[in-house]
Short mmCIF file of C-alpha atoms in Angstrom, two decimals:
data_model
loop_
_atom_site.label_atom_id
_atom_site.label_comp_id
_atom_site.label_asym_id
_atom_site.label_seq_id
_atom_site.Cartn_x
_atom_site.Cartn_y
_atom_site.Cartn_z
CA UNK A 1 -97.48 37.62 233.38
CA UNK A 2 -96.57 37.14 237.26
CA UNK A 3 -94.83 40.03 237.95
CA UNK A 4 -94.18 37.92 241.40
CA UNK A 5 -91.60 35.48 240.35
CA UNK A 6 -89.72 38.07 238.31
CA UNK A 7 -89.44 40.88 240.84
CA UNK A 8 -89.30 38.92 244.12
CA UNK A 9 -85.11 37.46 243.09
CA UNK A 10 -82.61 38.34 245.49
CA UNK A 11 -79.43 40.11 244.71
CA UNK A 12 -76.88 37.40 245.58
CA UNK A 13 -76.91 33.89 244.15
CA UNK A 14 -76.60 32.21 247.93
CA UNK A 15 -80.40 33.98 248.68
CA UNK A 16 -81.10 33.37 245.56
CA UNK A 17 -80.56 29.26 245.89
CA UNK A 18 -82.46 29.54 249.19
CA UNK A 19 -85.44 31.34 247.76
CA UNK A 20 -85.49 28.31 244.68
CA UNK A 21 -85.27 25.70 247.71
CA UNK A 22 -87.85 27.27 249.84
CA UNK A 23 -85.08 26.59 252.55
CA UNK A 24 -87.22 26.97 255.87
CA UNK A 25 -85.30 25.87 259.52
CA UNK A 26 -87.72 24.84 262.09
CA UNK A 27 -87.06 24.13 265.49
CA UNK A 28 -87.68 20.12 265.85
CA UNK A 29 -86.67 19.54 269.37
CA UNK A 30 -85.43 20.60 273.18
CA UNK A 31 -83.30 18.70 275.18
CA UNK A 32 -83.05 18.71 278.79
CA UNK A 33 -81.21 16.13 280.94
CA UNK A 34 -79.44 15.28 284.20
CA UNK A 35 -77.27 12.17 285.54
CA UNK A 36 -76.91 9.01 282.90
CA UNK A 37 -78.55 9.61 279.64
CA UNK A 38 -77.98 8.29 276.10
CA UNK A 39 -80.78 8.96 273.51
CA UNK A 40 -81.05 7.58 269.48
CA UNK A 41 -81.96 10.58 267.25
CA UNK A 42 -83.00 10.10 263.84
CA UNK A 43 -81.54 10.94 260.26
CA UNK A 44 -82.73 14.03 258.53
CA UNK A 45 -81.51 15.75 255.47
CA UNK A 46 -80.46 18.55 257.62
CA UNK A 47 -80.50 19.03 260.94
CA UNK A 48 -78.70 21.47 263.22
CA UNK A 49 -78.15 21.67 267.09
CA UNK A 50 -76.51 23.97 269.87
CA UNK A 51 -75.56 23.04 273.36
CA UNK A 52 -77.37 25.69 275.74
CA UNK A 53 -75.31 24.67 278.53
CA UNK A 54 -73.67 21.59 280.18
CA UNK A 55 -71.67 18.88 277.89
CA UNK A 56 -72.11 15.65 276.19
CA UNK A 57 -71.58 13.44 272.88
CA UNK A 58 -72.32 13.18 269.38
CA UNK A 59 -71.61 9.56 267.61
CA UNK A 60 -72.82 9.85 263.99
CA UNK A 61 -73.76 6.30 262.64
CA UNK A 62 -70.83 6.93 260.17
CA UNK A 63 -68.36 6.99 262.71
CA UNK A 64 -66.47 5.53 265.91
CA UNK A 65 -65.23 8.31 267.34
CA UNK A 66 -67.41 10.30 269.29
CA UNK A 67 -67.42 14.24 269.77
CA UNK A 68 -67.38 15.78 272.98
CA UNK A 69 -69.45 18.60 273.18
CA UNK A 70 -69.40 21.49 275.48
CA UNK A 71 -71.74 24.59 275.91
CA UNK A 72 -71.94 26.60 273.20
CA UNK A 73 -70.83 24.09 270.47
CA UNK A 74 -72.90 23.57 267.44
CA UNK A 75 -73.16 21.33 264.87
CA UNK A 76 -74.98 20.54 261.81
CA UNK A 77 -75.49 17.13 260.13
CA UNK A 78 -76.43 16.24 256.56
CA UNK A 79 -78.00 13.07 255.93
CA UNK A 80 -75.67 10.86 257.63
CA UNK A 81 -77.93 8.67 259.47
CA UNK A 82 -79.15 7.98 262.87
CA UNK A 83 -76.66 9.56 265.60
CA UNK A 84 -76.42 9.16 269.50
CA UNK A 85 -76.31 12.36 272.18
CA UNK A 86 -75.17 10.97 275.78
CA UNK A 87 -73.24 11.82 278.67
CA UNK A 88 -72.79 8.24 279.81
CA UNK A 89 -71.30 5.57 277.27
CA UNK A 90 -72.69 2.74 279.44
CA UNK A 91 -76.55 4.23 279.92
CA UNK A 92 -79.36 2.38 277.87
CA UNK A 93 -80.30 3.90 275.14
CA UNK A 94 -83.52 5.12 274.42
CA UNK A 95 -85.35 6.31 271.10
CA UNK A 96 -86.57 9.22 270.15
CA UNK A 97 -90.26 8.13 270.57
CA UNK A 98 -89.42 7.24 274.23
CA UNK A 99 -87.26 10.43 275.52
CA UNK A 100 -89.83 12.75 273.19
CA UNK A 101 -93.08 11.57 274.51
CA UNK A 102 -94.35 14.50 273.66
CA UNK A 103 -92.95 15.63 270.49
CA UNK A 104 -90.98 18.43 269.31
CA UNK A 105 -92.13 20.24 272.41
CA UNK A 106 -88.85 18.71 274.34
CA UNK A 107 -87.94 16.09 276.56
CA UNK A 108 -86.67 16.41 280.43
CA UNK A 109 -84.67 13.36 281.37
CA UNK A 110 -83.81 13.16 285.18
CA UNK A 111 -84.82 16.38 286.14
CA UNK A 112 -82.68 18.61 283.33
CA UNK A 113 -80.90 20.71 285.45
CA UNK A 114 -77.37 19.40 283.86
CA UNK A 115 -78.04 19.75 280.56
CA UNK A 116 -79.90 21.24 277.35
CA UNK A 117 -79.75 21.32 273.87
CA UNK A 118 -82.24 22.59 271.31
CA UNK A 119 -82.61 21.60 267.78
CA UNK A 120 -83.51 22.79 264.27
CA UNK A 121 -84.47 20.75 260.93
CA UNK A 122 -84.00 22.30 257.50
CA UNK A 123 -86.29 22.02 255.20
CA UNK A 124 -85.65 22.24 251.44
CA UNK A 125 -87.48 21.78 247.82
CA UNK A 126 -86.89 17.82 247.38
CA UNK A 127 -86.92 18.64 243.56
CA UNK A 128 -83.95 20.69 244.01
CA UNK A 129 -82.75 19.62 247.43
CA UNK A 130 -79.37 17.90 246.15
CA UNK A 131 -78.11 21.44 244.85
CA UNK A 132 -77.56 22.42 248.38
CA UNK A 133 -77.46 19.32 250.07
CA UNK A 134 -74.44 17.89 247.54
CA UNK A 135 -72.34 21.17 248.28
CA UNK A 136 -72.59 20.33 252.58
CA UNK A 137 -70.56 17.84 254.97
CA UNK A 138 -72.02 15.42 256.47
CA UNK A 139 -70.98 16.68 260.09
CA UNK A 140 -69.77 20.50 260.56
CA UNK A 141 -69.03 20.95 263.80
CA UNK A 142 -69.01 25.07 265.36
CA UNK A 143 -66.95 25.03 268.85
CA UNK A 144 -67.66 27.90 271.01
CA UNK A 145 -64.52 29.12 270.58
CA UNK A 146 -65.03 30.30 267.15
CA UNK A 147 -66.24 33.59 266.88
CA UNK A 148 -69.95 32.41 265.15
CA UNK A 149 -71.26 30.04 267.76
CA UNK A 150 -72.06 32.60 270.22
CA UNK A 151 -74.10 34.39 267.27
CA UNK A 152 -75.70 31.26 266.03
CA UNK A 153 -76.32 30.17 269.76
CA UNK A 154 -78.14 33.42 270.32
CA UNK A 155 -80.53 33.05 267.48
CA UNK A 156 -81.07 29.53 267.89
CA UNK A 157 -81.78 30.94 271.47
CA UNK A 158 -84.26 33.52 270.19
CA UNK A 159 -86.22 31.13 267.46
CA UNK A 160 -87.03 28.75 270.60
CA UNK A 161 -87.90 31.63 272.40
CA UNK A 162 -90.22 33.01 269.33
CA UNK A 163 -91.78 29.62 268.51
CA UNK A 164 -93.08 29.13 271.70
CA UNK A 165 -94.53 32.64 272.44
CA UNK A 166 -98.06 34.06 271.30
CA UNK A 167 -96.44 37.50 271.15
CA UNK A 168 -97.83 39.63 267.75
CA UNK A 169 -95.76 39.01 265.21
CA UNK A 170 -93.96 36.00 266.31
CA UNK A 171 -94.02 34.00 263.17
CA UNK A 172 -92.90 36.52 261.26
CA UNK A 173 -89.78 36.88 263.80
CA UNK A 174 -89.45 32.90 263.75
CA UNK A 175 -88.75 32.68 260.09
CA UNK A 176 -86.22 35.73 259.61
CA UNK A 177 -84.22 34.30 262.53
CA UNK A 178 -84.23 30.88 260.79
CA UNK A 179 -82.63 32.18 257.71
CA UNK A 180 -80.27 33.94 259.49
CA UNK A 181 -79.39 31.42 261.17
CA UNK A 182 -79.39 28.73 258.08
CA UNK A 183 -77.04 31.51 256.34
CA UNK A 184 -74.66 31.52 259.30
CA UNK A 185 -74.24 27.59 259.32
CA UNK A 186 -73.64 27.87 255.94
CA UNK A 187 -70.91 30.93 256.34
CA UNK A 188 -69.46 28.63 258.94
CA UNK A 189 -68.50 25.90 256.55
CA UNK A 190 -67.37 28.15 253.60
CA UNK A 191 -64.76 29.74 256.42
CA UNK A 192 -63.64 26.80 257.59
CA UNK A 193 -60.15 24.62 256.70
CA UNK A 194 -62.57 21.96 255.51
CA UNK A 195 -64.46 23.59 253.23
CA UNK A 196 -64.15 22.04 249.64
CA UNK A 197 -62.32 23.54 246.79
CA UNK A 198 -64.50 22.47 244.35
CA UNK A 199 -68.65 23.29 243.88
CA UNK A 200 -70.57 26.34 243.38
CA UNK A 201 -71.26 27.33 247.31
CA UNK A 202 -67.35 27.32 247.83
CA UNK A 203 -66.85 29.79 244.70
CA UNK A 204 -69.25 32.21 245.99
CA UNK A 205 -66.17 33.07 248.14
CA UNK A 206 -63.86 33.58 245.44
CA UNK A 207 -63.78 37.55 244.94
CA UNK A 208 -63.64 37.16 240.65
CA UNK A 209 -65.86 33.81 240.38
CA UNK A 210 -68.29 34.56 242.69
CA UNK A 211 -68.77 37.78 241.31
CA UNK A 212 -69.36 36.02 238.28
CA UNK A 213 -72.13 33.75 239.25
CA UNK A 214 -73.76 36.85 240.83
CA UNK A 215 -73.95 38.75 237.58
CA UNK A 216 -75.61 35.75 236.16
CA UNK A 217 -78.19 35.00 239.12
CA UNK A 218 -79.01 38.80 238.99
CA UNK A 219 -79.81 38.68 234.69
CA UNK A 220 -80.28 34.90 233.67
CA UNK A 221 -82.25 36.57 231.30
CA UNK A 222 -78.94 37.97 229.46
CA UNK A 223 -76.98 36.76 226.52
CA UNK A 224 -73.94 36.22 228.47
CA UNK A 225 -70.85 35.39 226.07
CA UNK A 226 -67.77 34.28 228.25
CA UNK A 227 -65.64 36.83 227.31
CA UNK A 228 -68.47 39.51 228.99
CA UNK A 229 -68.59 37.74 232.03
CA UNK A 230 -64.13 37.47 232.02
CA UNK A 231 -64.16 41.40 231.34
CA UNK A 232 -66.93 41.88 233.90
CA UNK A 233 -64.03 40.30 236.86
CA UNK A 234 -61.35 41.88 235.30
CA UNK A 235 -59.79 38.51 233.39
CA UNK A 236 -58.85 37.18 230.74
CA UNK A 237 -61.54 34.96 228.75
CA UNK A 238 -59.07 31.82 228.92
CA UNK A 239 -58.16 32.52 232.45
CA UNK A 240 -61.70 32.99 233.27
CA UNK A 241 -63.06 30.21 231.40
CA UNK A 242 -60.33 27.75 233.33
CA UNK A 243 -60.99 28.94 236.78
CA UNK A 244 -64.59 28.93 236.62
CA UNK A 245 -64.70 25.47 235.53
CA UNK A 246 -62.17 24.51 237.88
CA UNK A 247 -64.35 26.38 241.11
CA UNK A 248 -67.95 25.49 240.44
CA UNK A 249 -67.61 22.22 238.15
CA UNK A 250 -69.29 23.52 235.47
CA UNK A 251 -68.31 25.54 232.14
CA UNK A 252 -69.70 29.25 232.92
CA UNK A 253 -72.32 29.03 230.19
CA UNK A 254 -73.38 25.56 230.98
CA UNK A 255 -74.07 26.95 234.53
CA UNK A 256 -76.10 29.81 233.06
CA UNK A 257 -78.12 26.98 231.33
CA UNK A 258 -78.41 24.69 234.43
CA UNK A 259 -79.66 27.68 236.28
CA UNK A 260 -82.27 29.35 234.09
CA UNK A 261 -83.76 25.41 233.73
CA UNK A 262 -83.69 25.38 237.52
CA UNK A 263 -86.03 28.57 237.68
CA UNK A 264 -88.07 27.43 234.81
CA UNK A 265 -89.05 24.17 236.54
CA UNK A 266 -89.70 26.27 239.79
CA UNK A 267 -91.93 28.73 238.30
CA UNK A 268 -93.98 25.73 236.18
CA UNK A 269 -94.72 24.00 239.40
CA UNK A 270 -95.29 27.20 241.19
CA UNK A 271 -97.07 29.15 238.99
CA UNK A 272 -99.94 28.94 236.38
CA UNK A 273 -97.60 31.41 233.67
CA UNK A 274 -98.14 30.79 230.15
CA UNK A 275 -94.39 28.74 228.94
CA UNK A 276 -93.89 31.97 226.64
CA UNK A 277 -93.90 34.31 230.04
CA UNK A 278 -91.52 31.73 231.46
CA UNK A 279 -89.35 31.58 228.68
CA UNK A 280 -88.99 34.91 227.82
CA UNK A 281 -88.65 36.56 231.26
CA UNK A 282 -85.38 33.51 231.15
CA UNK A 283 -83.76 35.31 227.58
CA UNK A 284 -85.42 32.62 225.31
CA UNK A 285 -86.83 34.57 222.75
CA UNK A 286 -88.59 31.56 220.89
CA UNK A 287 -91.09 29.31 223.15
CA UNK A 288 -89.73 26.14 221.01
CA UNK A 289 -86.01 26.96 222.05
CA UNK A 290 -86.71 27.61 225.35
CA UNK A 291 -88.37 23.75 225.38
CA UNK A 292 -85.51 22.30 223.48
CA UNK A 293 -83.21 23.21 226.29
CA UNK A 294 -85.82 22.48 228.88
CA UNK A 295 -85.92 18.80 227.88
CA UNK A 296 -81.98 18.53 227.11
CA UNK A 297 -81.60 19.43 230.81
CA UNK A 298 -84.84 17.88 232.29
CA UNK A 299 -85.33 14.81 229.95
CA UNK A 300 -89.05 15.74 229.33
CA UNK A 301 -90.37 18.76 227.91
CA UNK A 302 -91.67 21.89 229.87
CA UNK A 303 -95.73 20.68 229.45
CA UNK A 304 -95.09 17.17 230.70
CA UNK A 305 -93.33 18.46 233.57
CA UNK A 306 -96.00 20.98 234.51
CA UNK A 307 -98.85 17.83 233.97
CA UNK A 308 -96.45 15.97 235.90
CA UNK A 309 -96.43 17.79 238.63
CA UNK A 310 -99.79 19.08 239.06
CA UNK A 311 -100.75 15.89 239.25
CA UNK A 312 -98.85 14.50 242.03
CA UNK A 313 -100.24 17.85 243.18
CA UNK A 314 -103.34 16.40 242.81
CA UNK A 315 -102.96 13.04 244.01
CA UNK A 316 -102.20 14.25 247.72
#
């Protein structure tokens, strides 16, 4: 078997739903302007940006109202369409091919001594994208007053600084300050007043329930009964069962379920392991059970998913 998949899990279930994602944040653009500006910048799943220094603002396409931004604000937006950046409501607007003639290298608008902004895109497994992207707001804005923007503005500072040196090692040093900063984005949102009170990445906070889904993400492999995981957070099974529910959306051994299918289909699209491997290494002790639940999840069994995919695989 591939020891790989087994071994490589994190500890904690939110690196653990970044590793299944492949969640990778990659600077997309740099912004520098002066005077009357006003530039169209286009949707993205995720996107994230920090104001280096001077001001300006952000009208999503799902709003009105625009946000004025000053240095050292962040913010991150979630698939919520096109969005305008401008520090003049009555300048032209130009696209994105126009101001970024030369792609994600930056653009200088009227000599950029006023103002700058740099940019990341996250990008996530589209086969399990909606796990993450589901749980996030459409805008989360970070002012510079809270105690996280001047950390996220430092490594947002560093990864344009990384990706655009030929120092040794400067790839490596580009991706580990990407998840850090991904991490801290997402840290942002759980702390703040608008964080939800329902769905999985919001019970991670909760002291008993996200100690809960840790046990599970570190041994999906387990028989976990209900009343083990209630004695494991010091509660009652009933208590337990309720608040679980009532955190992540799901029952806790429906979640176990949801999550051991989630790692299946990564490691039969990712790796060439026999089903039994999979299976087993997931606490199915029978490869024909292990398919049964496979296909009452998936809605095709664990073969036809594999075919499926290797041959859209193929077909690239």
């Amino acid at each position: 078997m591939n020891q790989e998949f087994r071994l490589q899990r994190p500890l904690d279930p939110l690196s653990d739903i970044l590793s299944l994602l492949s969640a990778k944040c990659m600077l997309s653009s740099s912004l520098r302007a002066s005077g009357s500006w006003k530039v169209s910048l286009p949707s993205e799943a995720l996107k994230f940006n920090v104001i280096l220094s001077g001001e300006c603002f952000l009208l999503p396409a799902t709003s009105h109202e625009p946000l004025h931004l000053k240095t050292g604000d962040c913010f991150l937006m979630n698939s919520s369409g096109p969005y305008l950046l401008y520090s003049d409501p009555m300048a032209e607007i130009m696209g994105a091919q126009i101001a970024f003639p030369d792609g994600p290298h930056g653009s200088l608008l009227h000599g950029g001594d006023e103002f700058m902004a740099i940019g990341c895109r996250i990008a996530l497994d589209k086969n399990d994208a909606a796990l993450l992207l589901d749980n996030l707001p459409s805008l989360h804005r970070i002012p510079s007053h809270r105690r996280e923007a001047s950390g996220i503005s430092w490594l947002l500072t560093r990864l344009a600084a990384e990706w655009n040196s030929s120092a040794p090692g400067s790839t490596a040093a580009t991706d580990h300050l990407a998840q850090l900063l991904f991490v801290e984005i997402i840290r942002s949102w759980l702390r703040s007043a608008d964080a939800p009170i329902t769905g999985w990445l919001n019970a991670l906070s909760d002291r008993r329930i996200g100690e809960a889904i840790r046990q599970i993400h570190n041994t999906p492999e387990r028989q976990w009964l209900v009343g083990e995981l209630a004695k494991v957070v010091g509660m009652s099974r009933s208590n337990f069962a309720l608040r679980f529910k009532q955190m992540v959306g799901l029952p806790p051994l429906d979640y176990l379920l949801r999550w051991r299918i989630r790692l299946a289909a990564k490691a039969l699209r990712s790796t060439a392991d026999p089903l039994s491997d999979i299976s087993l290494s997931l606490g199915y002790q029978a490869e024909s059970t292990f398919s049964y639940a496979f296909k009452r999840i998936v809605g095709i069994s664990p073969k036809k998913y594999r075919l499926m995919h290797q041959q859209t695989q193929d077909g690239r």
